[in-house]
PDB file of C-alpha atoms in Angstrom:
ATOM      1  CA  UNK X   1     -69.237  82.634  39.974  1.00 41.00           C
ATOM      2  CA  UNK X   2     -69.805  78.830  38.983  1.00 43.00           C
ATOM      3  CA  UNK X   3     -67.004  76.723  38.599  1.00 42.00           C
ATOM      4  CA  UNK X   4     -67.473  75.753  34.985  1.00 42.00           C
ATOM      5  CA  UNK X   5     -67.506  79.639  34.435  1.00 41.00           C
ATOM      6  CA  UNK X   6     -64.084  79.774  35.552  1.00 44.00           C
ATOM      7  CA  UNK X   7     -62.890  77.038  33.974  1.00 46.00           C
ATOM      8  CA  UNK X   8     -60.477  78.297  30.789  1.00 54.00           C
ATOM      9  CA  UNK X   9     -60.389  77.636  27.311  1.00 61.00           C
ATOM     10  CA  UNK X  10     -58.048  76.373  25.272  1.00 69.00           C
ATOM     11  CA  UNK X  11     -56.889  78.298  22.064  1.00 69.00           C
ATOM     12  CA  UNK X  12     -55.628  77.453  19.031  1.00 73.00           C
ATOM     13  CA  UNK X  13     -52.628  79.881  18.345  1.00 75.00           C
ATOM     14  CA  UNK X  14     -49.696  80.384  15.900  1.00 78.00           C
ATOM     15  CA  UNK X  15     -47.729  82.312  18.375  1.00 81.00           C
ATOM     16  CA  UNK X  16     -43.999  81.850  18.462  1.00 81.00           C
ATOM     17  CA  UNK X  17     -40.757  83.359  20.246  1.00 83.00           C
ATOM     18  CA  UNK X  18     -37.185  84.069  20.478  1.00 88.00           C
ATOM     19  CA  UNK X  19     -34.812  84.214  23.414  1.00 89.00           C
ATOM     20  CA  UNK X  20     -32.947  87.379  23.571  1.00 90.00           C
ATOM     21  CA  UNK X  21     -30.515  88.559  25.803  1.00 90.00           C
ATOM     22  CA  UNK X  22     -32.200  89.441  29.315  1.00 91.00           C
ATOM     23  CA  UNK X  23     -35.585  88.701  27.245  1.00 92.00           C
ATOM     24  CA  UNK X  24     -37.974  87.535  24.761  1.00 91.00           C
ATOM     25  CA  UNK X  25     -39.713  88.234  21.875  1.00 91.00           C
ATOM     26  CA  UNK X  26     -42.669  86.878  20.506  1.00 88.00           C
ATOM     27  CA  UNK X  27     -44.638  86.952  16.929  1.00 88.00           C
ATOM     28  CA  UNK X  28     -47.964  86.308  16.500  1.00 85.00           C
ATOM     29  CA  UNK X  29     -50.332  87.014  13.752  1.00 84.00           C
ATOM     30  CA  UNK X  30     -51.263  89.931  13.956  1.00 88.00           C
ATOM     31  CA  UNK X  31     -48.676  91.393  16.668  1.00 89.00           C
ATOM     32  CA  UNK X  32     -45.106  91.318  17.392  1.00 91.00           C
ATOM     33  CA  UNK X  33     -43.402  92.468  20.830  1.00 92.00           C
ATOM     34  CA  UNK X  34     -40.440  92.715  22.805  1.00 92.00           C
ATOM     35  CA  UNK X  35     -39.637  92.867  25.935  1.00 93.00           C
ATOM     36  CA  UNK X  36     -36.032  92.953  27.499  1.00 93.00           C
ATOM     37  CA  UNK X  37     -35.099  93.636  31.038  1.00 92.00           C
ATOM     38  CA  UNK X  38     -32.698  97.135  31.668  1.00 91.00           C
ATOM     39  CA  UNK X  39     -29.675  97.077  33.913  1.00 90.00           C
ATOM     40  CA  UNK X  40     -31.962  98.803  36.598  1.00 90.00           C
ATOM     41  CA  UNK X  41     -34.212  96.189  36.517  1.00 89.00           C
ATOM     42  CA  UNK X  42     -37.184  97.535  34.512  1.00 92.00           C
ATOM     43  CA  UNK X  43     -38.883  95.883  31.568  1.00 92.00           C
ATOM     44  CA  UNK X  44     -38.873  97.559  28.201  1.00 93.00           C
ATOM     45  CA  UNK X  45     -41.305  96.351  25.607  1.00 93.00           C
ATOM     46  CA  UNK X  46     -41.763  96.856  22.095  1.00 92.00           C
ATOM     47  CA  UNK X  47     -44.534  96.442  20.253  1.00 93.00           C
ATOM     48  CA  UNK X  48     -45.215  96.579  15.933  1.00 92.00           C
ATOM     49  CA  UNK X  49     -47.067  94.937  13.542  1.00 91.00           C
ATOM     50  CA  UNK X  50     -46.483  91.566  12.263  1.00 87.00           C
ATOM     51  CA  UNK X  51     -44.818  91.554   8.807  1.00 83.00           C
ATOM     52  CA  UNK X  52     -47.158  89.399   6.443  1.00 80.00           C
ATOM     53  CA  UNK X  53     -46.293  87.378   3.685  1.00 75.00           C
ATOM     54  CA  UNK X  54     -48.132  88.711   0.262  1.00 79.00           C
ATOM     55  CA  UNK X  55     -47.826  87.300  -3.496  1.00 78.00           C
ATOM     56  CA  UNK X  56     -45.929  84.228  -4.613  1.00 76.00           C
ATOM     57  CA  UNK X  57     -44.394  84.204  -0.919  1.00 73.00           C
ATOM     58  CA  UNK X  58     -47.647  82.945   0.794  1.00 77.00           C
ATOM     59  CA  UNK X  59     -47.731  79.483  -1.556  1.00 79.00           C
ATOM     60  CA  UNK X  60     -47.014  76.691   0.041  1.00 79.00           C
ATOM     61  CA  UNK X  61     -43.609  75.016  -0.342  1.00 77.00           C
ATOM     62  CA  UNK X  62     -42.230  78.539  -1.271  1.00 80.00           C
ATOM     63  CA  UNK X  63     -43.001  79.984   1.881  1.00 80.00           C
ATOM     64  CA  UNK X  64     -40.955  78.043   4.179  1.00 77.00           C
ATOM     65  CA  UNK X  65     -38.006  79.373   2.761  1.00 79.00           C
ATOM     66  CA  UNK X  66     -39.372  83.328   2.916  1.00 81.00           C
ATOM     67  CA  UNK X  67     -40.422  82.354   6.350  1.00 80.00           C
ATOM     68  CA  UNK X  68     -36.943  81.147   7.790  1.00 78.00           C
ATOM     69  CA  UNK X  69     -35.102  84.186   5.608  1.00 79.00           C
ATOM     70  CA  UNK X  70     -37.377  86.549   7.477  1.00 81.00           C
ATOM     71  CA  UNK X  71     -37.417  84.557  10.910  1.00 80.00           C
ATOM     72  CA  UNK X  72     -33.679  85.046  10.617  1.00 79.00           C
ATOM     73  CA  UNK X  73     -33.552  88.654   9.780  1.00 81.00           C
ATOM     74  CA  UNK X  74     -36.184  89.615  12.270  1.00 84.00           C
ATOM     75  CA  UNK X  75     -34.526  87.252  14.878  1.00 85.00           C
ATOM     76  CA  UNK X  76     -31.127  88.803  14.544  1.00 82.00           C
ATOM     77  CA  UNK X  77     -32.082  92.397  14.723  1.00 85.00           C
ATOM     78  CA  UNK X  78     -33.903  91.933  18.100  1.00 89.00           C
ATOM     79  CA  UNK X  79     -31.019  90.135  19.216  1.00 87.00           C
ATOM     80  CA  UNK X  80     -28.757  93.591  18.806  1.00 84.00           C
ATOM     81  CA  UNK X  81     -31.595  95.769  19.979  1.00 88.00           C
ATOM     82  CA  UNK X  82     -31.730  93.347  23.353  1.00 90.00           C
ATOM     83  CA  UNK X  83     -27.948  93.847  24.159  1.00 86.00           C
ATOM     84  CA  UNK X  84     -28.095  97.665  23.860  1.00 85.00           C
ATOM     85  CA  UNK X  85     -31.390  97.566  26.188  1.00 89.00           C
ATOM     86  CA  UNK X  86     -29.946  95.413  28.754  1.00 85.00           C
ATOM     87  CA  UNK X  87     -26.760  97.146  28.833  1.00 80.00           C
ATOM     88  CA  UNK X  88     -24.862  94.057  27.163  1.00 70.00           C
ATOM     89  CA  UNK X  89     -23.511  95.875  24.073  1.00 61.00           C
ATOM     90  CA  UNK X  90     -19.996  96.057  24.133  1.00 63.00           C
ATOM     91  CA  UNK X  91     -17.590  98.872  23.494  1.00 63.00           C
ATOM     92  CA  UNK X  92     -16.817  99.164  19.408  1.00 62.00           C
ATOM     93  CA  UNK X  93     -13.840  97.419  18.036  1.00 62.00           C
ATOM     94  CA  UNK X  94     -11.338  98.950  15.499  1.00 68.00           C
ATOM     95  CA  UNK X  95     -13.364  97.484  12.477  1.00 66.00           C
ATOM     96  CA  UNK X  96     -16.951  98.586  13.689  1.00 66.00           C
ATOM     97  CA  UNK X  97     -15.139 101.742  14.294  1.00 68.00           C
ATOM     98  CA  UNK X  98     -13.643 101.949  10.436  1.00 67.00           C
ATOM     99  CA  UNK X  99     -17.716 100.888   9.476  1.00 63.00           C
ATOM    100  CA  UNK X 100     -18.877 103.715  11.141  1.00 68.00           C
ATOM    101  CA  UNK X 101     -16.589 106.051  10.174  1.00 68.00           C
ATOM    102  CA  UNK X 102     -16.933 105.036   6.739  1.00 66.00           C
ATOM    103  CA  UNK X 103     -20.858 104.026   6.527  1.00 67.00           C
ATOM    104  CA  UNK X 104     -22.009 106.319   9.324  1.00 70.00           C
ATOM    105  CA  UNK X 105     -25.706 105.526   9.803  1.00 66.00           C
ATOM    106  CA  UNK X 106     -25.521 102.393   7.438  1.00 66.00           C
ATOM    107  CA  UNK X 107     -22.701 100.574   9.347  1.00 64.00           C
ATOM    108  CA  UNK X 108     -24.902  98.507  11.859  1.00 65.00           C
ATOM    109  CA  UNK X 109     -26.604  97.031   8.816  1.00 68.00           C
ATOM    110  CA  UNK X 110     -23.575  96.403   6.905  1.00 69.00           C
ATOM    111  CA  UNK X 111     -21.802  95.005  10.029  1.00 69.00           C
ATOM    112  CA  UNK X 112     -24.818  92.558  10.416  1.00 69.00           C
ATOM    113  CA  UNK X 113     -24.485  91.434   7.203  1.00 74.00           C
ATOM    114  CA  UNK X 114     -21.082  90.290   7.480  1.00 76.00           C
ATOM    115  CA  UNK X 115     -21.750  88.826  10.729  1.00 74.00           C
ATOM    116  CA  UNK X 116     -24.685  87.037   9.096  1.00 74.00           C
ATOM    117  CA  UNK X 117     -22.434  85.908   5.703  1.00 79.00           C
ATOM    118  CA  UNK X 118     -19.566  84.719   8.462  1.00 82.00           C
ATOM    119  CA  UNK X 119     -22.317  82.529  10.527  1.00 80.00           C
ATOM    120  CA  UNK X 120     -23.806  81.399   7.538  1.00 79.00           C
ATOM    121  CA  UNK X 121     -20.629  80.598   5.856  1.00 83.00           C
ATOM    122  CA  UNK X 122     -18.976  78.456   9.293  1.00 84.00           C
ATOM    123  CA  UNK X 123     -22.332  76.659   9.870  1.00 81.00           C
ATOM    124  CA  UNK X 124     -22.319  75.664   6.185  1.00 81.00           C
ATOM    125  CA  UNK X 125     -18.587  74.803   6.598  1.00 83.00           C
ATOM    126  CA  UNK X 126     -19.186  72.624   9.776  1.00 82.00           C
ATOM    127  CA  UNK X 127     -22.317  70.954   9.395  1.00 80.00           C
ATOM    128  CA  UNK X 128     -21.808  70.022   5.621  1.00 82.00           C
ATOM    129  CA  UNK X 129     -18.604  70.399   4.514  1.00 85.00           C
ATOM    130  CA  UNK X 130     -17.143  68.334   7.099  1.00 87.00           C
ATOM    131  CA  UNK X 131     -19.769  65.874   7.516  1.00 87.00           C
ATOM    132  CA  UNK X 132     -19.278  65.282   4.113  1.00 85.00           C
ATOM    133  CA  UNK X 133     -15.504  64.907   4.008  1.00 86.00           C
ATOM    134  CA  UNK X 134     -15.797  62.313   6.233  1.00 88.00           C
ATOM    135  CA  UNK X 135     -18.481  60.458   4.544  1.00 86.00           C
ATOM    136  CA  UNK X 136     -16.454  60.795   1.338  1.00 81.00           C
ATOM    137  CA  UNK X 137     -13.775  58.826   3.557  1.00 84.00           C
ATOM    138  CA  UNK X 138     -16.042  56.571   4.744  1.00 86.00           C
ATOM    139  CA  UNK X 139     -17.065  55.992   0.949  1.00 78.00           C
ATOM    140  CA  UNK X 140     -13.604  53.866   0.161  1.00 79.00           C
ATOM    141  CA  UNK X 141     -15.444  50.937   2.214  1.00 83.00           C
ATOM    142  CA  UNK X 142     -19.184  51.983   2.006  1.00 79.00           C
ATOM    143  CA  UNK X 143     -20.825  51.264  -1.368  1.00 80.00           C
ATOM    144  CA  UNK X 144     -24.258  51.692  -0.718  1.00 82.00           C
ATOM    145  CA  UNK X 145     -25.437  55.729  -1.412  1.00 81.00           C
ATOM    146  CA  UNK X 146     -28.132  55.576   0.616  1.00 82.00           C
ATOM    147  CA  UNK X 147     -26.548  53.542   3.705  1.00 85.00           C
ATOM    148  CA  UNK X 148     -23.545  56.756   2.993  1.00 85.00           C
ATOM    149  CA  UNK X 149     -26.344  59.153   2.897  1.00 84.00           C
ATOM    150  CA  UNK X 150     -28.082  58.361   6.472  1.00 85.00           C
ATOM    151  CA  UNK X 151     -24.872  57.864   7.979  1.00 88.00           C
ATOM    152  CA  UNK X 152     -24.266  61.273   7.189  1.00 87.00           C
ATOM    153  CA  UNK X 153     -27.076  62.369   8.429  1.00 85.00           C
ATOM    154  CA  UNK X 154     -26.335  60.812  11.799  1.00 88.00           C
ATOM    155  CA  UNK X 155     -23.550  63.139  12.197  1.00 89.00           C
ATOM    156  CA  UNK X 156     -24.833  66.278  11.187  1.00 86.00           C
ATOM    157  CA  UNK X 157     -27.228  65.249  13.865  1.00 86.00           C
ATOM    158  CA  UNK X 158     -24.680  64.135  16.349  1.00 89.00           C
ATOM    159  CA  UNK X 159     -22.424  67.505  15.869  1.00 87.00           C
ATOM    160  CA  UNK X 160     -25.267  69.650  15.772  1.00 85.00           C
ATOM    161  CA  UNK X 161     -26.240  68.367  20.032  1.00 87.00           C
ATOM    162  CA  UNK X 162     -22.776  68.595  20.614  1.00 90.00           C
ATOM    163  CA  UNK X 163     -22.959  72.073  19.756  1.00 86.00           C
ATOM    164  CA  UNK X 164     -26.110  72.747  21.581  1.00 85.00           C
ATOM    165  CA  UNK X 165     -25.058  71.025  24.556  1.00 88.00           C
ATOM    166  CA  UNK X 166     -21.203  72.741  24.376  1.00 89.00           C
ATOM    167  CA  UNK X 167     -22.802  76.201  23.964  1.00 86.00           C
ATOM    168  CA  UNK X 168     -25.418  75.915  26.841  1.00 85.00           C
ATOM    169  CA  UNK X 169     -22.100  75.619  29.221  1.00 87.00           C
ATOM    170  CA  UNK X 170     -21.306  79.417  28.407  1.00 87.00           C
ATOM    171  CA  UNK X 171     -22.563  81.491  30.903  1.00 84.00           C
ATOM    172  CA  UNK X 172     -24.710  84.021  28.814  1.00 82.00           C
ATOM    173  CA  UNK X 173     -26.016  81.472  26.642  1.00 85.00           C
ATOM    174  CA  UNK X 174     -26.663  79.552  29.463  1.00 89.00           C
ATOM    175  CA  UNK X 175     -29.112  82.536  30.606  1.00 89.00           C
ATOM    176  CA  UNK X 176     -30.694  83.168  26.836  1.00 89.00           C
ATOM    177  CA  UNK X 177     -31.356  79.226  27.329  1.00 89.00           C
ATOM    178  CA  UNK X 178     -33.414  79.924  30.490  1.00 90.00           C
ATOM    179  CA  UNK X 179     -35.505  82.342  28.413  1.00 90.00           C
ATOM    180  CA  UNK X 180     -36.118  80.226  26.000  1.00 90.00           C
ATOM    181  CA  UNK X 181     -37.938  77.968  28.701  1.00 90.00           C
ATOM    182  CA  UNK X 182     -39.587  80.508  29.842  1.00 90.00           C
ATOM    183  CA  UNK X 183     -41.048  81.402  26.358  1.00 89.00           C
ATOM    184  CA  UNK X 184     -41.520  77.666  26.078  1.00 90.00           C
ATOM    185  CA  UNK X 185     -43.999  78.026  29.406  1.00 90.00           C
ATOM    186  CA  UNK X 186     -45.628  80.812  28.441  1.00 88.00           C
ATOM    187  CA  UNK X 187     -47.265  80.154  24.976  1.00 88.00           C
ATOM    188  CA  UNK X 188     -48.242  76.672  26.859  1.00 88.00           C
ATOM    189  CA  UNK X 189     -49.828  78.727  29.263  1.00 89.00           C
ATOM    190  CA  UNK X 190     -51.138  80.581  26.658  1.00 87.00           C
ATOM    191  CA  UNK X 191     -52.331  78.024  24.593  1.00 87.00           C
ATOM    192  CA  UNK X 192     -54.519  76.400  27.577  1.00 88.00           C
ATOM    193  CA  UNK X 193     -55.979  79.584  27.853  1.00 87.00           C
ATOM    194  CA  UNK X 194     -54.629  80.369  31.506  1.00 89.00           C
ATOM    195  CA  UNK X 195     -54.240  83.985  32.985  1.00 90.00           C
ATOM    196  CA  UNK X 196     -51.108  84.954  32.496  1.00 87.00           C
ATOM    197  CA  UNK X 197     -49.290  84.716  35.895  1.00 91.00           C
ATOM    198  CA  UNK X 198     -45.721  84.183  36.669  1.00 91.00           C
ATOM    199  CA  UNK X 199     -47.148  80.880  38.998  1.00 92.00           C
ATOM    200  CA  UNK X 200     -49.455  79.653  35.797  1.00 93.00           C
ATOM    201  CA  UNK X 201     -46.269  79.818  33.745  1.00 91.00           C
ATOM    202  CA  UNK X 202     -44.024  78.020  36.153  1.00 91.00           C
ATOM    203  CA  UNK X 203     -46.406  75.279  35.902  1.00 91.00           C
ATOM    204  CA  UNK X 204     -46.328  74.581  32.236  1.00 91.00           C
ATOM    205  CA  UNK X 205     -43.830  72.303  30.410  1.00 87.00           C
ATOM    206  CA  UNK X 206     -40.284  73.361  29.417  1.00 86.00           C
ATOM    207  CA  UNK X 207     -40.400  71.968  25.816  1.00 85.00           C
ATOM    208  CA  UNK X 208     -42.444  73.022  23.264  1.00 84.00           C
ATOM    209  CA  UNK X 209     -42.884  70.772  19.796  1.00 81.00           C
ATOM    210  CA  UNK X 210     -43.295  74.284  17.669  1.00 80.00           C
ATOM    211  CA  UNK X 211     -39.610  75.080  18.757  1.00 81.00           C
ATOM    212  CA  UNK X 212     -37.361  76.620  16.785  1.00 77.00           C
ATOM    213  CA  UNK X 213     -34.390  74.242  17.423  1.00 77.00           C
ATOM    214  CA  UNK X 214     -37.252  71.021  17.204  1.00 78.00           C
ATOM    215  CA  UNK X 215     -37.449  72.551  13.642  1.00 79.00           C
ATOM    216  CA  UNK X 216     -33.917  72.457  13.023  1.00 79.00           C
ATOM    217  CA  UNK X 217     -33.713  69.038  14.163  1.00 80.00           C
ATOM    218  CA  UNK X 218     -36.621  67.884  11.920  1.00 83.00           C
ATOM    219  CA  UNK X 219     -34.666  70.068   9.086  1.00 81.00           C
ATOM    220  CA  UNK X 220     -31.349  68.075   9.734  1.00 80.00           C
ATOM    221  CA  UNK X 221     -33.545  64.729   9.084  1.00 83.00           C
ATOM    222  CA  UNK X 222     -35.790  65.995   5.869  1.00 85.00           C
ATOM    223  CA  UNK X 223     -32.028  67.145   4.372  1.00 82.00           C
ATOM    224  CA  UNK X 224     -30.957  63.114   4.589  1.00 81.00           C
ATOM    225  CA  UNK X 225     -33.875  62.148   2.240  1.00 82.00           C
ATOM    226  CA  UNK X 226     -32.764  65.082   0.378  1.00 82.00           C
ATOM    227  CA  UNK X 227     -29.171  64.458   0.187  1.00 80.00           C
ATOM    228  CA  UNK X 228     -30.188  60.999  -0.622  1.00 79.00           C
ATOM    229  CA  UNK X 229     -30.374  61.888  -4.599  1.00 78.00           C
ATOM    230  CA  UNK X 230     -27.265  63.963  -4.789  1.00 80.00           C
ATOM    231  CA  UNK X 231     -24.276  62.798  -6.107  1.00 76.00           C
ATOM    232  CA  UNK X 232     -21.069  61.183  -4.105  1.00 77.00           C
ATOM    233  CA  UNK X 233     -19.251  61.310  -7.585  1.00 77.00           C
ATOM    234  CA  UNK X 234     -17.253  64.618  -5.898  1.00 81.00           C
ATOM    235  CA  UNK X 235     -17.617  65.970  -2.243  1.00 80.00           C
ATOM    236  CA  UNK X 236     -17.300  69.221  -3.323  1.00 84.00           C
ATOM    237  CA  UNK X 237     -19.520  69.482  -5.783  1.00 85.00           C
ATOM    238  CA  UNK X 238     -21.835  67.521  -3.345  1.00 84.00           C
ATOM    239  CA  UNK X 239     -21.730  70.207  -0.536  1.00 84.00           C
ATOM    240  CA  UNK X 240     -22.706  72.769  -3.070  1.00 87.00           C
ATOM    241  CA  UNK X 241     -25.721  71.426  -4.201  1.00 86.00           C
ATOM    242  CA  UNK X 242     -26.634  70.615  -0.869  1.00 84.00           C
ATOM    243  CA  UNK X 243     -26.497  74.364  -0.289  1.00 83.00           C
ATOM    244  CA  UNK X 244     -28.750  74.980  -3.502  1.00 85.00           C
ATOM    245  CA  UNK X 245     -30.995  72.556  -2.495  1.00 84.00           C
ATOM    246  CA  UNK X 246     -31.768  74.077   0.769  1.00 82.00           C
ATOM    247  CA  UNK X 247     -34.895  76.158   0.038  1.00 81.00           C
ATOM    248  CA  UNK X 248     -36.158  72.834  -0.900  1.00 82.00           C
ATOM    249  CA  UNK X 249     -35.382  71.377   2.469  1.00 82.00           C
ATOM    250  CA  UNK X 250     -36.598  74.016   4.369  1.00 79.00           C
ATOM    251  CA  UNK X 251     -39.918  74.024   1.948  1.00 80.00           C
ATOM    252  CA  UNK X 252     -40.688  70.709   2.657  1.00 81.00           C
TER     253      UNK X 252
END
């Protein structure tokens, strides 16, 4: 064979991934899989169609926030289904016993939903309710709204790589971090339109600008032009519309 016959391609692709524990999974257009590594060292891998959006959810604007609802839902139930694969799950508590006792089938869902409202609630708690509390502080000697506004912004920015950086020192999310690099390296590969072989992969780059946490990042940035128009009048009532204006965020 010639050279320029072996030479690869590269392709345009809207694949994307998720870290799980012991694993990855990965969404593409069309496809969707999963693949998580057992306690005896075998791989198990899932595969299903790709959920698409349909109606008012594929206009633009609207569907960033049906996106991120569904990247959520879909990210958090392969999450659970990777910890019972690898053997990570751990025994029930006293209150997922009481769900299943009184939900039977229905308690994993209803358990996931209150783990979901609980996340949802602290990460609203710490990276806008307290940011602004201590803007509102800050606000006895700043005048300027907009000056108020990016400072802000700075330390959502600030507390959110704290927390990155404080969680990656846990053990197990130490390891989910590793296959996140490795999911990084693999669409790369994929994208340059290598063969797929563990020494392709190892060659690629670890950080890939369609990341999910680059997104947050970008998120965190698009939310101080936001909050730039919302009122200081009462912190409070500042934090809340924050909150109601996050569809627009995430739209934009």
């Amino acid at each position: 064979m010639e050279n320029n016959e072996k030479q690869s391609c590269a392709i345009k692709t809207s694949v994307g991934g998720q870290a799980l524990l012991e694993g990855i999974m990965m969404k593409g257009p069309e496809k969707s899989a999963m693949a998580v590594r057992k306690p005896n060292g075998e791989i198990d891998l899932s595969v299903w169609d790709t959920k698409k959006l349909t109606g008012i959810r594929k206009i633009p604007f609207i569907r960033g926030t049906f996106n991120f609802i569904d990247t959520l839902i879909q990210g958090y139930d392969c999450l659970m289904k990777s910890a019972e694969i690898s053997g990570q799950e751990e025994e029930p508590d006293k209150i997922e016993l009481w769900l299943n006792k009184v939900f039977g089938k229905a308690a994993g869902a209803v358990f996931g939903t209150v783990v979901t409202f609980l996340a949802a609630a602290l990460a609203i708690g710490l990276f806008f309710g307290v940011p602004a509390l201590i803007c509102g502080f800050i606000g006895n000697y700043v005048e300027n709204k907009i000056l108020l506004s990016a400072i802000e912004g700075v330390i959502k920015i600030a507390m959110f790589l704290a927390y990155i950086i404080g969680v990656s020192k846990m053990s197990d999310i130490h390891r989910t971090f590793m296959y996140h690099g490795a999911e990084h390296k693999t669409i790369f590969c994929y994208e340059k339109g290598l063969e797929l072989t563990v020494e392709n992969v190892r060659k690629q780059q670890r950080f890939h600008p369609r990341c999910g946490t680059s997104f947050l990042l970008i998120v965190l940035v698009v939310s101080v032009l936001v909050s730039s128009v919302i009122t200081w009048e009462n912190v409070f009532i500042r934090v809340l519309l924050k909150v109601l204006m996050l569809p627009v965020t995430v739209g934009i």
